[in-house]
Coordinates of C-alpha atoms in Angstrom, one line a residue:
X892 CA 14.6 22.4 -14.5
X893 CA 16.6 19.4 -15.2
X894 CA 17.7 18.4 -19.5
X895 CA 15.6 15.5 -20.6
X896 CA 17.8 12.7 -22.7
X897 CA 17.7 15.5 -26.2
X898 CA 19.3 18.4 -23.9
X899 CA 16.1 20.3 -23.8
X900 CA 15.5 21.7 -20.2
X901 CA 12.2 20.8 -19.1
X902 CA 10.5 22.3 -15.9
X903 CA 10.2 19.8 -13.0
X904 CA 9.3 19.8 -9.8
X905 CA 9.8 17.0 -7.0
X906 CA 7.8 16.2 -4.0
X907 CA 9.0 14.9 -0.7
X908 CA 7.8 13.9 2.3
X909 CA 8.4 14.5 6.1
X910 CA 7.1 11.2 6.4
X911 CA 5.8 7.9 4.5
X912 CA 1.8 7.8 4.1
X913 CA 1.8 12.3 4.2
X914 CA -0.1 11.8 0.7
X915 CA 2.6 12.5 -1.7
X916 CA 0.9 10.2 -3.8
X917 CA -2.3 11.3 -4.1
X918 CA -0.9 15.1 -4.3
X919 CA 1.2 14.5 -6.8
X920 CA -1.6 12.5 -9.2
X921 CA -3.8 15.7 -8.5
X922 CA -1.2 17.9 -9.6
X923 CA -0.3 16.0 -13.0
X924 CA -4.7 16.3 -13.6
X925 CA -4.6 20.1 -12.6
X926 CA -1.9 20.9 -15.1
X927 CA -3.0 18.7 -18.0
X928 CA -6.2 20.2 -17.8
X929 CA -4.0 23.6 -18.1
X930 CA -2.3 22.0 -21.5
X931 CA 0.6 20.9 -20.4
X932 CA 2.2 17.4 -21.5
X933 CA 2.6 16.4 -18.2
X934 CA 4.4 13.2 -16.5
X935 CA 5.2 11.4 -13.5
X936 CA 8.4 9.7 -12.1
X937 CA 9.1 7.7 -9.1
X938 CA 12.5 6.8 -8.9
X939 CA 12.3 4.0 -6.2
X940 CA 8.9 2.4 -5.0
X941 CA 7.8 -0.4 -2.6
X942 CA 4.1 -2.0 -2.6
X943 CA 3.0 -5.2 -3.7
X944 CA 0.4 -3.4 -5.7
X945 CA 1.8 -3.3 -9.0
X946 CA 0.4 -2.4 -12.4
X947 CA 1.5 -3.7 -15.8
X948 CA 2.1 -1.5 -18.7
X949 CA 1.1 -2.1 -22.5
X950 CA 4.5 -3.6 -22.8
X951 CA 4.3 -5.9 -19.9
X952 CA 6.3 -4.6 -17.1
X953 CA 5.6 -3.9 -13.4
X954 CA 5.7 -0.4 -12.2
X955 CA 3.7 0.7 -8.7
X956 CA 0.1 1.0 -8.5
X957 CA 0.4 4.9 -7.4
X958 CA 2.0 5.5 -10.9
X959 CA -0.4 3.9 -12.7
X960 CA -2.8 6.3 -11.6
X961 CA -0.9 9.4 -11.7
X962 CA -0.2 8.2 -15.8
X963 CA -4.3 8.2 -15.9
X964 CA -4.2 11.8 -14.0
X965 CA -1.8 13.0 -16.5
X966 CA -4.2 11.3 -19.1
X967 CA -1.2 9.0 -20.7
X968 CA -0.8 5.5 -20.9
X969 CA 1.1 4.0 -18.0
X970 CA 5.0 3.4 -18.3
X971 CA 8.1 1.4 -16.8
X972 CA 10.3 4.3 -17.1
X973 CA 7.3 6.5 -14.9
X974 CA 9.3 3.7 -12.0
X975 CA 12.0 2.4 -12.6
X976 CA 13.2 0.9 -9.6
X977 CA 9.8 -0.9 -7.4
X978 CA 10.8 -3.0 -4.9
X979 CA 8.0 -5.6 -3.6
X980 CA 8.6 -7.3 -0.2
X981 CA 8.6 -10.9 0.2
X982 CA 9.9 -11.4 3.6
X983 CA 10.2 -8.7 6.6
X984 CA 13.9 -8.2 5.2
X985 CA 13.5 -9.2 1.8
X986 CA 12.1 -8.0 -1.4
X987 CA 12.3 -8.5 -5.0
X988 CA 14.0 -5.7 -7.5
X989 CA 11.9 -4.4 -10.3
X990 CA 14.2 -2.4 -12.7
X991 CA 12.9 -1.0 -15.6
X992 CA 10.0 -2.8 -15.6
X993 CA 11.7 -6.5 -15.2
X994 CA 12.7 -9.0 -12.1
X995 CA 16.1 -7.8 -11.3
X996 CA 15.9 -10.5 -8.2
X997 CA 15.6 -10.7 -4.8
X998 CA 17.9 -8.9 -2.3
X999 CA 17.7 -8.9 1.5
X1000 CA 17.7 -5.0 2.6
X1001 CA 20.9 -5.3 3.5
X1002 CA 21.7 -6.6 -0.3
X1003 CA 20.0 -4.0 -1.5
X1004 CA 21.4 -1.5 0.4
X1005 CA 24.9 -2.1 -0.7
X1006 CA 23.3 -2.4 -4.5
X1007 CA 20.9 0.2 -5.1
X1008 CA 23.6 3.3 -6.1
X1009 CA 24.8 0.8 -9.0
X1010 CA 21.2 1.3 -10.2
X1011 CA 21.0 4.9 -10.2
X1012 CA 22.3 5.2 -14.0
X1013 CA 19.0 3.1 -15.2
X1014 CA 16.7 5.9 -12.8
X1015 CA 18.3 8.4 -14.6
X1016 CA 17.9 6.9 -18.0
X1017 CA 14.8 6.3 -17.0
X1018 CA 13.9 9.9 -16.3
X1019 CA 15.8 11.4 -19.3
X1020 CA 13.1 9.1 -21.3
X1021 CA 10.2 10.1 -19.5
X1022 CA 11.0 13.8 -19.9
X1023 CA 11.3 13.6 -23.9
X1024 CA 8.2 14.7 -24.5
X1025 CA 7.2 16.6 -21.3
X1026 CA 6.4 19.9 -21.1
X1027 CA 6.4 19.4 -16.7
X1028 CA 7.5 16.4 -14.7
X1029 CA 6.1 15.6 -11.3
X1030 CA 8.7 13.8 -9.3
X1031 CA 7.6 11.7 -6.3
X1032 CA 9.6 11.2 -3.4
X1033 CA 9.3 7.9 -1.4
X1034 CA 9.5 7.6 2.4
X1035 CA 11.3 11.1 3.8
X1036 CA 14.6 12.6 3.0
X1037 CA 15.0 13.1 6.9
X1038 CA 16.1 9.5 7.2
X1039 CA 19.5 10.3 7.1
X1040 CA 20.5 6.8 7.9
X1041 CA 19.2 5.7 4.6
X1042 CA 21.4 8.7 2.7
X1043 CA 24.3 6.3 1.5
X1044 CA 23.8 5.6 -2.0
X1045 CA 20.1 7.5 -1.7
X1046 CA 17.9 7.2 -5.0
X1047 CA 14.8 7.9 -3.5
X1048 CA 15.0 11.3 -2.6
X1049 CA 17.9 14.0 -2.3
X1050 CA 20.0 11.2 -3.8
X1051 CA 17.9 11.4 -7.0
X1052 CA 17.1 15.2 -6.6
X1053 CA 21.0 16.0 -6.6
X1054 CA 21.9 14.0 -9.2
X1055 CA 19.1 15.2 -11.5
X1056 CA 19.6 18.7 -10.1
X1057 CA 15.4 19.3 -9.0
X1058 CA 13.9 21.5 -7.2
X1059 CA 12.4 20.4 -3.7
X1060 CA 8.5 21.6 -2.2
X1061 CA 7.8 19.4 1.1
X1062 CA 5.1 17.5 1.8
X1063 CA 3.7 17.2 5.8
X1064 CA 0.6 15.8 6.8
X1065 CA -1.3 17.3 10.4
X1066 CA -3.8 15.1 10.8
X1067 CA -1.1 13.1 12.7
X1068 CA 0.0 15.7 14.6
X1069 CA 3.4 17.4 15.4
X1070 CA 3.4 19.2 11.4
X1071 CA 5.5 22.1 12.8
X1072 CA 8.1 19.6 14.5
X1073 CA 8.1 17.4 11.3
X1074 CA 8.8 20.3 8.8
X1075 CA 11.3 22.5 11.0
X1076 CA 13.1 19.0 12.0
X1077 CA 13.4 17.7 8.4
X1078 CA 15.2 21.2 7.8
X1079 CA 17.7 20.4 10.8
X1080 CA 18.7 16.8 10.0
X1081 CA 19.3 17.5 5.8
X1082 CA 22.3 18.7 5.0
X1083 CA 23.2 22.6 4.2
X1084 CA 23.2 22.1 0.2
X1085 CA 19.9 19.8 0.4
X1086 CA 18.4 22.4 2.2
X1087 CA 19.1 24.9 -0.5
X1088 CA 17.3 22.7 -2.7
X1089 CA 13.9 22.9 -0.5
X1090 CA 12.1 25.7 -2.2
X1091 CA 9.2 25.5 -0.4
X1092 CA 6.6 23.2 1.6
X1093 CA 2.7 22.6 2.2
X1094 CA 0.4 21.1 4.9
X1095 CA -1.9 18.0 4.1
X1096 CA -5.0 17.2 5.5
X1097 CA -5.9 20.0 7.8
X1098 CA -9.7 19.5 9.2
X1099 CA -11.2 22.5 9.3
X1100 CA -10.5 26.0 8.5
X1101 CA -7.0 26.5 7.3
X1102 CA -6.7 30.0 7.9
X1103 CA -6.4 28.6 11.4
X1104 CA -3.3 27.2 11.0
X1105 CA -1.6 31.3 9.4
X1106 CA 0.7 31.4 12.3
X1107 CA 1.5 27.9 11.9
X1108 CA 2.7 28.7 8.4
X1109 CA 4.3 32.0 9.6
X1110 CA 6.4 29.7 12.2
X1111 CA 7.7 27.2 9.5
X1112 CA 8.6 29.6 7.6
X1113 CA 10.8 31.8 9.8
X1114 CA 12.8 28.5 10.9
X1115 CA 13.3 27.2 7.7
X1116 CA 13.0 30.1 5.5
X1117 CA 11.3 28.0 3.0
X1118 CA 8.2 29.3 1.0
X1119 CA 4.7 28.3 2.9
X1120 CA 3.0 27.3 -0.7
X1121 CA -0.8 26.4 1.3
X1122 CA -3.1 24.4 3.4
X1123 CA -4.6 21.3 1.8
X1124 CA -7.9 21.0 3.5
X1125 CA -9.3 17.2 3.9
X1126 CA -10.2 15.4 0.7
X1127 CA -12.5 12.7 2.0
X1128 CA -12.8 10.9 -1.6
X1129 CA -9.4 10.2 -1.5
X1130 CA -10.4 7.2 0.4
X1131 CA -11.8 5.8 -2.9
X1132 CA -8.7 6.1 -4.5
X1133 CA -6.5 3.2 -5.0
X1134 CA -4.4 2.6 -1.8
X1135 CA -0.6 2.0 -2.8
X1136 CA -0.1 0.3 0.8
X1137 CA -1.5 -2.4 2.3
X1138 CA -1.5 -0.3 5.8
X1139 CA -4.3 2.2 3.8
X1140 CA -6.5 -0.7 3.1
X1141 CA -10.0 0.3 4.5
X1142 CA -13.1 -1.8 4.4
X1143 CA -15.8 -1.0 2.0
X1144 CA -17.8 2.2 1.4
X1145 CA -21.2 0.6 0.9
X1146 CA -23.7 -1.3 3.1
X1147 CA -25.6 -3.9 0.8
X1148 CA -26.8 -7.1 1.6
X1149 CA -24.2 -9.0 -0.4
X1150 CA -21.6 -9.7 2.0
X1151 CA -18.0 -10.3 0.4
X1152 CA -15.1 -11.0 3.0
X1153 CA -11.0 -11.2 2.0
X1154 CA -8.7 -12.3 4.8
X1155 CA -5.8 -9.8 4.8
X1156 CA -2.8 -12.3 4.3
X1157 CA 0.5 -11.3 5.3
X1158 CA 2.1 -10.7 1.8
X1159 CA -1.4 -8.9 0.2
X1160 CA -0.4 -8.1 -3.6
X1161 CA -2.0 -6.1 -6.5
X1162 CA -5.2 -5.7 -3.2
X1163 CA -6.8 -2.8 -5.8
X1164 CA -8.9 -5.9 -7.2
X1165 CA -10.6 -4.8 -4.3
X1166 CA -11.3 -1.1 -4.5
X1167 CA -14.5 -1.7 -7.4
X1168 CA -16.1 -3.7 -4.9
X1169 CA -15.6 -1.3 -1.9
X1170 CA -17.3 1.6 -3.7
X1171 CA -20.0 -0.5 -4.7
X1172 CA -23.6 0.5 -2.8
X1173 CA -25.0 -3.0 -2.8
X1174 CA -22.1 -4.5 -1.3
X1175 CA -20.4 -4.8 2.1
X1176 CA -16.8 -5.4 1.7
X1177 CA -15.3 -6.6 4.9
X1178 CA -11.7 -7.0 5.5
X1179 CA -10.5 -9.8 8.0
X1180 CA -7.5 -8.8 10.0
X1181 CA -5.4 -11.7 11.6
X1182 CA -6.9 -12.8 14.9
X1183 CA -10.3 -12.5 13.5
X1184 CA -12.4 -15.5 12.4
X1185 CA -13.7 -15.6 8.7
X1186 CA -17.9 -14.3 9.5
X1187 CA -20.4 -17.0 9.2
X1188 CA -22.8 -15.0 7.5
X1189 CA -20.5 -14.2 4.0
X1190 CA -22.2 -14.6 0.6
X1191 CA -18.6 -14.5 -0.8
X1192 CA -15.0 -15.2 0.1
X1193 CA -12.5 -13.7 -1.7
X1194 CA -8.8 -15.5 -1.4
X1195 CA -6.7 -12.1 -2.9
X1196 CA -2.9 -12.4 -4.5
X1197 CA -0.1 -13.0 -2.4
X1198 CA 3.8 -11.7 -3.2
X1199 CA 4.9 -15.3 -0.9
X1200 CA 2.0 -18.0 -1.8
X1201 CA 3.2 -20.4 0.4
X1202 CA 3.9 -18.4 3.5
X1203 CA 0.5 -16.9 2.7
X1204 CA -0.9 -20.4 2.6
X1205 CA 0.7 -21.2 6.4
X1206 CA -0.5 -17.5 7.2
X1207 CA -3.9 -18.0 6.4
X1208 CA -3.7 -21.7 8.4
X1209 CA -1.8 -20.2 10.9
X1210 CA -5.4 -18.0 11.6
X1211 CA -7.5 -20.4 11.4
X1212 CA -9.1 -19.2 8.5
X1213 CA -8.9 -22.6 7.1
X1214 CA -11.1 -23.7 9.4
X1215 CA -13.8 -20.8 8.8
X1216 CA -13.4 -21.8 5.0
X1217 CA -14.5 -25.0 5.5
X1218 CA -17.4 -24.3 7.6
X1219 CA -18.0 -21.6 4.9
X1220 CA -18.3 -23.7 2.2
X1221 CA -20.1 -26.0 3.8
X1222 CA -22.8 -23.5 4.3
X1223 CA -22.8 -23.0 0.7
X1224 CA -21.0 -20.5 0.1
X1225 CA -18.7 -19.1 -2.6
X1226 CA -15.1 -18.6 -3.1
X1227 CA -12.8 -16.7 -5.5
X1228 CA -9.3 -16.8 -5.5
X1229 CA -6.9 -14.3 -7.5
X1230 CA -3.8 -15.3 -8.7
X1231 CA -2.1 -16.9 -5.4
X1232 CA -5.1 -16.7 -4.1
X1233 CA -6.6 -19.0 -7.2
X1234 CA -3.0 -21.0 -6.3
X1235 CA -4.0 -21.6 -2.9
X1236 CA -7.3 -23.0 -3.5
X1237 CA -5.7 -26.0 -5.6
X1238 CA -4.5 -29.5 -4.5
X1239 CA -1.0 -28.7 -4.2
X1240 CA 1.8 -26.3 -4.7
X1241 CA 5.2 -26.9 -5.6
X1242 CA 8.4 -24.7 -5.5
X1243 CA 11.2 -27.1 -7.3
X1244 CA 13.4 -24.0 -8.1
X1245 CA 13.1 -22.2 -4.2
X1246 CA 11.5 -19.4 -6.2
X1247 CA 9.2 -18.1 -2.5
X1248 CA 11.9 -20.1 -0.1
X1249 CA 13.5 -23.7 0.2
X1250 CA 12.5 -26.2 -2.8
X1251 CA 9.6 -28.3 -1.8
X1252 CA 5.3 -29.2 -2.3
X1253 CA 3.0 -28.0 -0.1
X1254 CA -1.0 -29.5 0.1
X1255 CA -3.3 -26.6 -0.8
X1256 CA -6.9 -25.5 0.8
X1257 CA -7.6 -28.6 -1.6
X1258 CA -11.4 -26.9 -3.6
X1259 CA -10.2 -26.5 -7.1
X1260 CA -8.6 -29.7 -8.5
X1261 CA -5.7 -27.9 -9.8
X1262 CA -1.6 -28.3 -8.8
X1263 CA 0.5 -25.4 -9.1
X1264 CA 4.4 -25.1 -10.3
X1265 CA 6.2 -22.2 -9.1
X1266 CA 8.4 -21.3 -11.6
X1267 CA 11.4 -18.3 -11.6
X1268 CA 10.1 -17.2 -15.0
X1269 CA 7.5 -14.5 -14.5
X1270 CA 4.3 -13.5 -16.6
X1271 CA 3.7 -10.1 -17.0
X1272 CA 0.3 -9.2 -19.7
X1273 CA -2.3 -7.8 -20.1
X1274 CA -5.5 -9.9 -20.4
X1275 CA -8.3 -9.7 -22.2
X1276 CA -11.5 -12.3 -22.7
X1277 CA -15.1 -13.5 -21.8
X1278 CA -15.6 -14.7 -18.4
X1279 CA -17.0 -18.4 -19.4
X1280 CA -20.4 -18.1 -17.1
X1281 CA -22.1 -15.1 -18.1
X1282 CA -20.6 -14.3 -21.3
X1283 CA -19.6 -10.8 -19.8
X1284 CA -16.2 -9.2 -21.4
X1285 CA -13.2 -9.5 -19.4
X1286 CA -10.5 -7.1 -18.9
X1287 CA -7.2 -7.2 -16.7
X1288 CA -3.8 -8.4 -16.4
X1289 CA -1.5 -10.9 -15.2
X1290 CA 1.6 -11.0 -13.2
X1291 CA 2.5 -14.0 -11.2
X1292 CA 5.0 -17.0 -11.2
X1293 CA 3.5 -20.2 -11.6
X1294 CA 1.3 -22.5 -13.8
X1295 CA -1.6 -24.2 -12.0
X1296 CA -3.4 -26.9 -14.6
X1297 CA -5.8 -30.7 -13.3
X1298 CA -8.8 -31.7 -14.3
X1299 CA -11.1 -28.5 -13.0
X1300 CA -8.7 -26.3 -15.9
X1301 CA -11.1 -28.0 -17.8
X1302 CA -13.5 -26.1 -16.8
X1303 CA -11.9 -22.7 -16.7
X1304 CA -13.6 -19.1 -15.6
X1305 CA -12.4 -17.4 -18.1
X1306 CA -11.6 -17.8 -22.3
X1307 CA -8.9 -15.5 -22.6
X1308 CA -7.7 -14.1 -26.3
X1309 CA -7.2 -16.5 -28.6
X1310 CA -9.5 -18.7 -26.7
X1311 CA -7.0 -19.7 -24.4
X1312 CA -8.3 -21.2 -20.9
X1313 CA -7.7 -19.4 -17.5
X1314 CA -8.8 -20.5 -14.2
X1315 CA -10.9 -23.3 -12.7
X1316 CA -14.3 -23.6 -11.5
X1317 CA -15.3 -26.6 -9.2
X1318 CA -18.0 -29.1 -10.3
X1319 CA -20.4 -27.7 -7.8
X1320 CA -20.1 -24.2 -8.8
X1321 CA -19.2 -23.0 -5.6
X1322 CA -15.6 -22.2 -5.8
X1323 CA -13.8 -20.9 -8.8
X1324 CA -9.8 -19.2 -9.5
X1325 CA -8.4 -17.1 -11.8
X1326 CA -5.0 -15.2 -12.8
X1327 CA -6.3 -12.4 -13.8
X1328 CA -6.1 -8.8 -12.0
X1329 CA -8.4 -6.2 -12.4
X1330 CA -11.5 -8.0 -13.3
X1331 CA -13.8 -5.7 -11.0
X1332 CA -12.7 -2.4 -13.0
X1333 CA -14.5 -3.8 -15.7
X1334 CA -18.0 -2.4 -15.0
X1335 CA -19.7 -5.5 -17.5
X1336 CA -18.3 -8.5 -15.3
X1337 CA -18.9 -6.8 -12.4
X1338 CA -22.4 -6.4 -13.2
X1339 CA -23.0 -9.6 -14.4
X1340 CA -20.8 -11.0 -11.7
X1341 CA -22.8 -9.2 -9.2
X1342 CA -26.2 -10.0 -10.5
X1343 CA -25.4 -14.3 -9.7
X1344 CA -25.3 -12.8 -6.2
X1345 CA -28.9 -10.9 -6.8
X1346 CA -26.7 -7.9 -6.6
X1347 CA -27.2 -4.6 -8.9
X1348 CA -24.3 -3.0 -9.6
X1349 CA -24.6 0.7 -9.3
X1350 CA -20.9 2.2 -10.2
X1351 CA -19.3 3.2 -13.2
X1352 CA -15.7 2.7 -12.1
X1353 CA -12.9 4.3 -14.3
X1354 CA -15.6 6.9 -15.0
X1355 CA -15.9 7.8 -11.4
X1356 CA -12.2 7.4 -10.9
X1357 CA -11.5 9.8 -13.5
X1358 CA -14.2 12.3 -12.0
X1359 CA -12.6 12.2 -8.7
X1360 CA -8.9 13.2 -10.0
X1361 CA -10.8 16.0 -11.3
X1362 CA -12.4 17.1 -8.0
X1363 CA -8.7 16.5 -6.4
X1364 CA -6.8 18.7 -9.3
X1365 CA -10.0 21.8 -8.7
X1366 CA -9.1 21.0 -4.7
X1367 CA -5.5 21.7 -5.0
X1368 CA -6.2 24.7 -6.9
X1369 CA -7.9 26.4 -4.7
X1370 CA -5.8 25.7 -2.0
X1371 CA -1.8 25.4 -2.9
X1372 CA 0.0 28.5 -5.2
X1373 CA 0.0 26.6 -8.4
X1374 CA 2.1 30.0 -9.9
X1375 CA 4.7 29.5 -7.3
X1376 CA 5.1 25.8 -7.3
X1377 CA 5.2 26.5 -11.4
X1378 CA 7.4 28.9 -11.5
X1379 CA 9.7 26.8 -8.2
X1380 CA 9.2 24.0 -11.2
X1381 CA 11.1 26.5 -13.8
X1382 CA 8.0 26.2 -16.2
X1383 CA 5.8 28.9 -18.1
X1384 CA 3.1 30.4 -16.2
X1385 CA 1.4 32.0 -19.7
X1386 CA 1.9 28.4 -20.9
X1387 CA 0.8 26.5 -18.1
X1388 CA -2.4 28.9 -17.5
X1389 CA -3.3 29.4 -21.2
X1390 CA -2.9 33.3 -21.1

């Protein structure tokens, strides 16, 4: 148990991993859906986060994607203090600090390094908030405690977990092989009092029967003396999930005859825009990795958001893909660019403060008539509106640096509240930009967006999201020892289970 911020103790539980990508994530947005469906008011906390796909709360901060949904598992609205620290990389040794919500600024890992114990009073705040009203917290590890050249200062995992006294169950994945080497070695690298606060671990993604893997379990056990808590078979529709990493993105799950393509640029943000589009059937969604020409035969190119616009923009010239644009619209075909990817599309773009690197203006792919300012201040809302050609409602939010106005603005995509103007569309029709996010959730634009394309959409997205969670939470039940892990958590099994 740990005391929220009024002294009550309230039961909580974190998860760790033996490695980054074991599924913590996904596990731990299961878990808050199998025990709110069991009454509890439950909630999740990350304490430190990196991904470029972020997700903006009612109050207009950033927290990561992964939260988001583990807030719609736990059937609550989305908060900062859910992730307090999310740290989005702009450079291979670079990223910028989200604290609470808001741009801290931009630290080289080394920076950071030095930094990121100063910070671990606004975690804890954070937590103590969280917990207020939480009858169970769900604490999410990042990376793997067993990268003990990391410990200084640690507020990811034991760091956090020792200074807010939690209990420890392990996470280990075997579908990559070496799950027995992974658990028994994370037990011989922590140190004797972190250890001690491992109360148990569980296997991920076993394929096949898991009674097969008894002795494995049996092993692990007698090395580390932790409790064996299950085997959690496959879930295959955890691939429609949102990914939190850019290394998960997968191409799309359907094979319809509209073809939609999306270079993956180097600094791909907020790429769940995306994951409406890959579950629906009458689509293709393919996803160009560098060294791969744009195809010929696309109805659609989709330019996504970028953390670094202008090293995106040299990225995506550096391909090529420029190139396979221009034959692309030539051909006739459409573009759609997302926030830097709507930045991109436009005449020029200027950094005058060095917001993405030295001060300077860059040309643009040059199809929207548009000029874009970088600018250090950062807008962070939610969006609502009507998307200008088909009258279709409009949901989504915003969160980029940046105003981008010409003469297409005059012709925007969208009528935002308040009938305020977003995006461009080009006089031919053919390529159009926006800053909004999350414009494909929305099942009316898609549909209407779809059918310009002679498409039919065919999903009901948060509805099928939400349907999935449930499947996950019924999966984990019948495979993990929800009354151990409760009772590891310090909560109430009569309350938890209803009895």
């Amino acid at each position: 148990m740990s005391a929220a911020g009024n002294g009550r103790q309230v039961p909580a539980v974190m998860v760790q991993g033996t490695g980054s990508n074991v599924g913590k994530s996904l596990i731990v947005a299961g878990l808050c859906r199998l025990f709110a469906n069991r009454g509890l008011a439950v909630r999740p906390f990350k304490p430190q986060n990196m991904s470029n796909n972020a997700a903006v709360t009612g109050d207009g901060g950033e927290i990561g994607r992964a939260q988001a949904l583990q807030a719609m598992g736990c059937r609550v609205a989305p908060s900062v203090h859910m992730n307090p620290v999310l740290l989005k990389p702009e450079t291979d040794t670079g990223a910028q600090v989200i604290v609470q919500g808001k741009r801290f600024g931009t630290l080289r890992a080394r920076e950071y390094g030095k930094q990121k114990a100063l910070l671990l009073p606004k975690v804890i705040e954070s937590y103590s908030i969280n917990s207020a009203e939480a009858d169970l917290v769900i604490v999410e590890g990042a990376g793997s405690p067993a990268e003990i050249n990391l410990r200084a200062g640690d507020i990811a995992n034991m760091g956090f977990a020792g200074a807010a006294d939690l209990p420890v169950i392990l996470c280990a994945d075997i579908d990559r092989g070496g799950v027995i080497a992974s658990v028994v070695g994370t037990h011989a690298v922590l140190e004797p009092e972190e250890r001690q606060r491992v109360r148990g671990f569980f296997i991920n993604r076993f394929r096949g029967d898991p009674g097969l893997f008894q002795d494995g379990m049996r092993e692990i056990e007698a090395r580390t003396r932790w409790q064996g808590l299950g085997v959690v078979p496959w879930f295959a529709d955890a691939a429609k999930l949102p990914a939190e990493d850019a290394l998960d993105l997968a191409g799309g799950l359907g094979d319809g005859d509209m073809k939609i393509v999306v270079p993956v640029i180097s600094r791909i943000a907020n790429f769940d825009d995306l994951d409406p589009l890959r579950l629906e059937p009458g689509v293709t969604l393919e996803l160009i990795q560098p060294g791969t020409p744009l195809p010929g035969d696309a109805d659609l190119v989709l330019l996504p958001g970028s953390k670094s616009t202008i090293g995106d923009l040299k990225f995506f010239q550096s391909q090529g893909w420029d190139i396979d644009l221009k034959a692309h619209h030539r051909r006739g075909g459409h573009i759609l660019g997302i926030c830097g990817g709507y930045q991109m599309l436009g005449r020029t773009i200027s950094d005058p403060e060095g917001v993405e690197g030295p001060p300077g203006t860059v040309e643009g792919l040059g199809y929207l008539d548009v000029e874009t300012v970088l600018t250090s201040q950062k807008s962070t809302v939610a969006a609502s509106g009507t998307h200008v050609a088909s009258g279709a409602p409009v949901s989504g939010y915003e969160i980029h640096v940046g105003r981008t106005q010409g003469p297409d603005s005059a012709s925007p995509m969208m009528l935002l509240a308040g009938a305020c103007p977003d995006g461009a569309v080009s006089p031919d029709g053919q390529v159009s930009g926006t800053y909004v996010h999350g414009l494909f959730t929305g099942d009316a634009f898609r549909a209407a967006y779809l059918d310009a394309f002679g498409t039919r959409s065919q999903l009901t997205y948060d509805r099928d999201i939400d349907r999935i969670l449930e499947d996950l939470a019924e999966h984990l039940a019948k495979s993990l020892d929800i009354d151990a892990l409760l009772q590891i958590a310090g909560g109430s099994r009569e309350h938890a289970f209803g009895v």
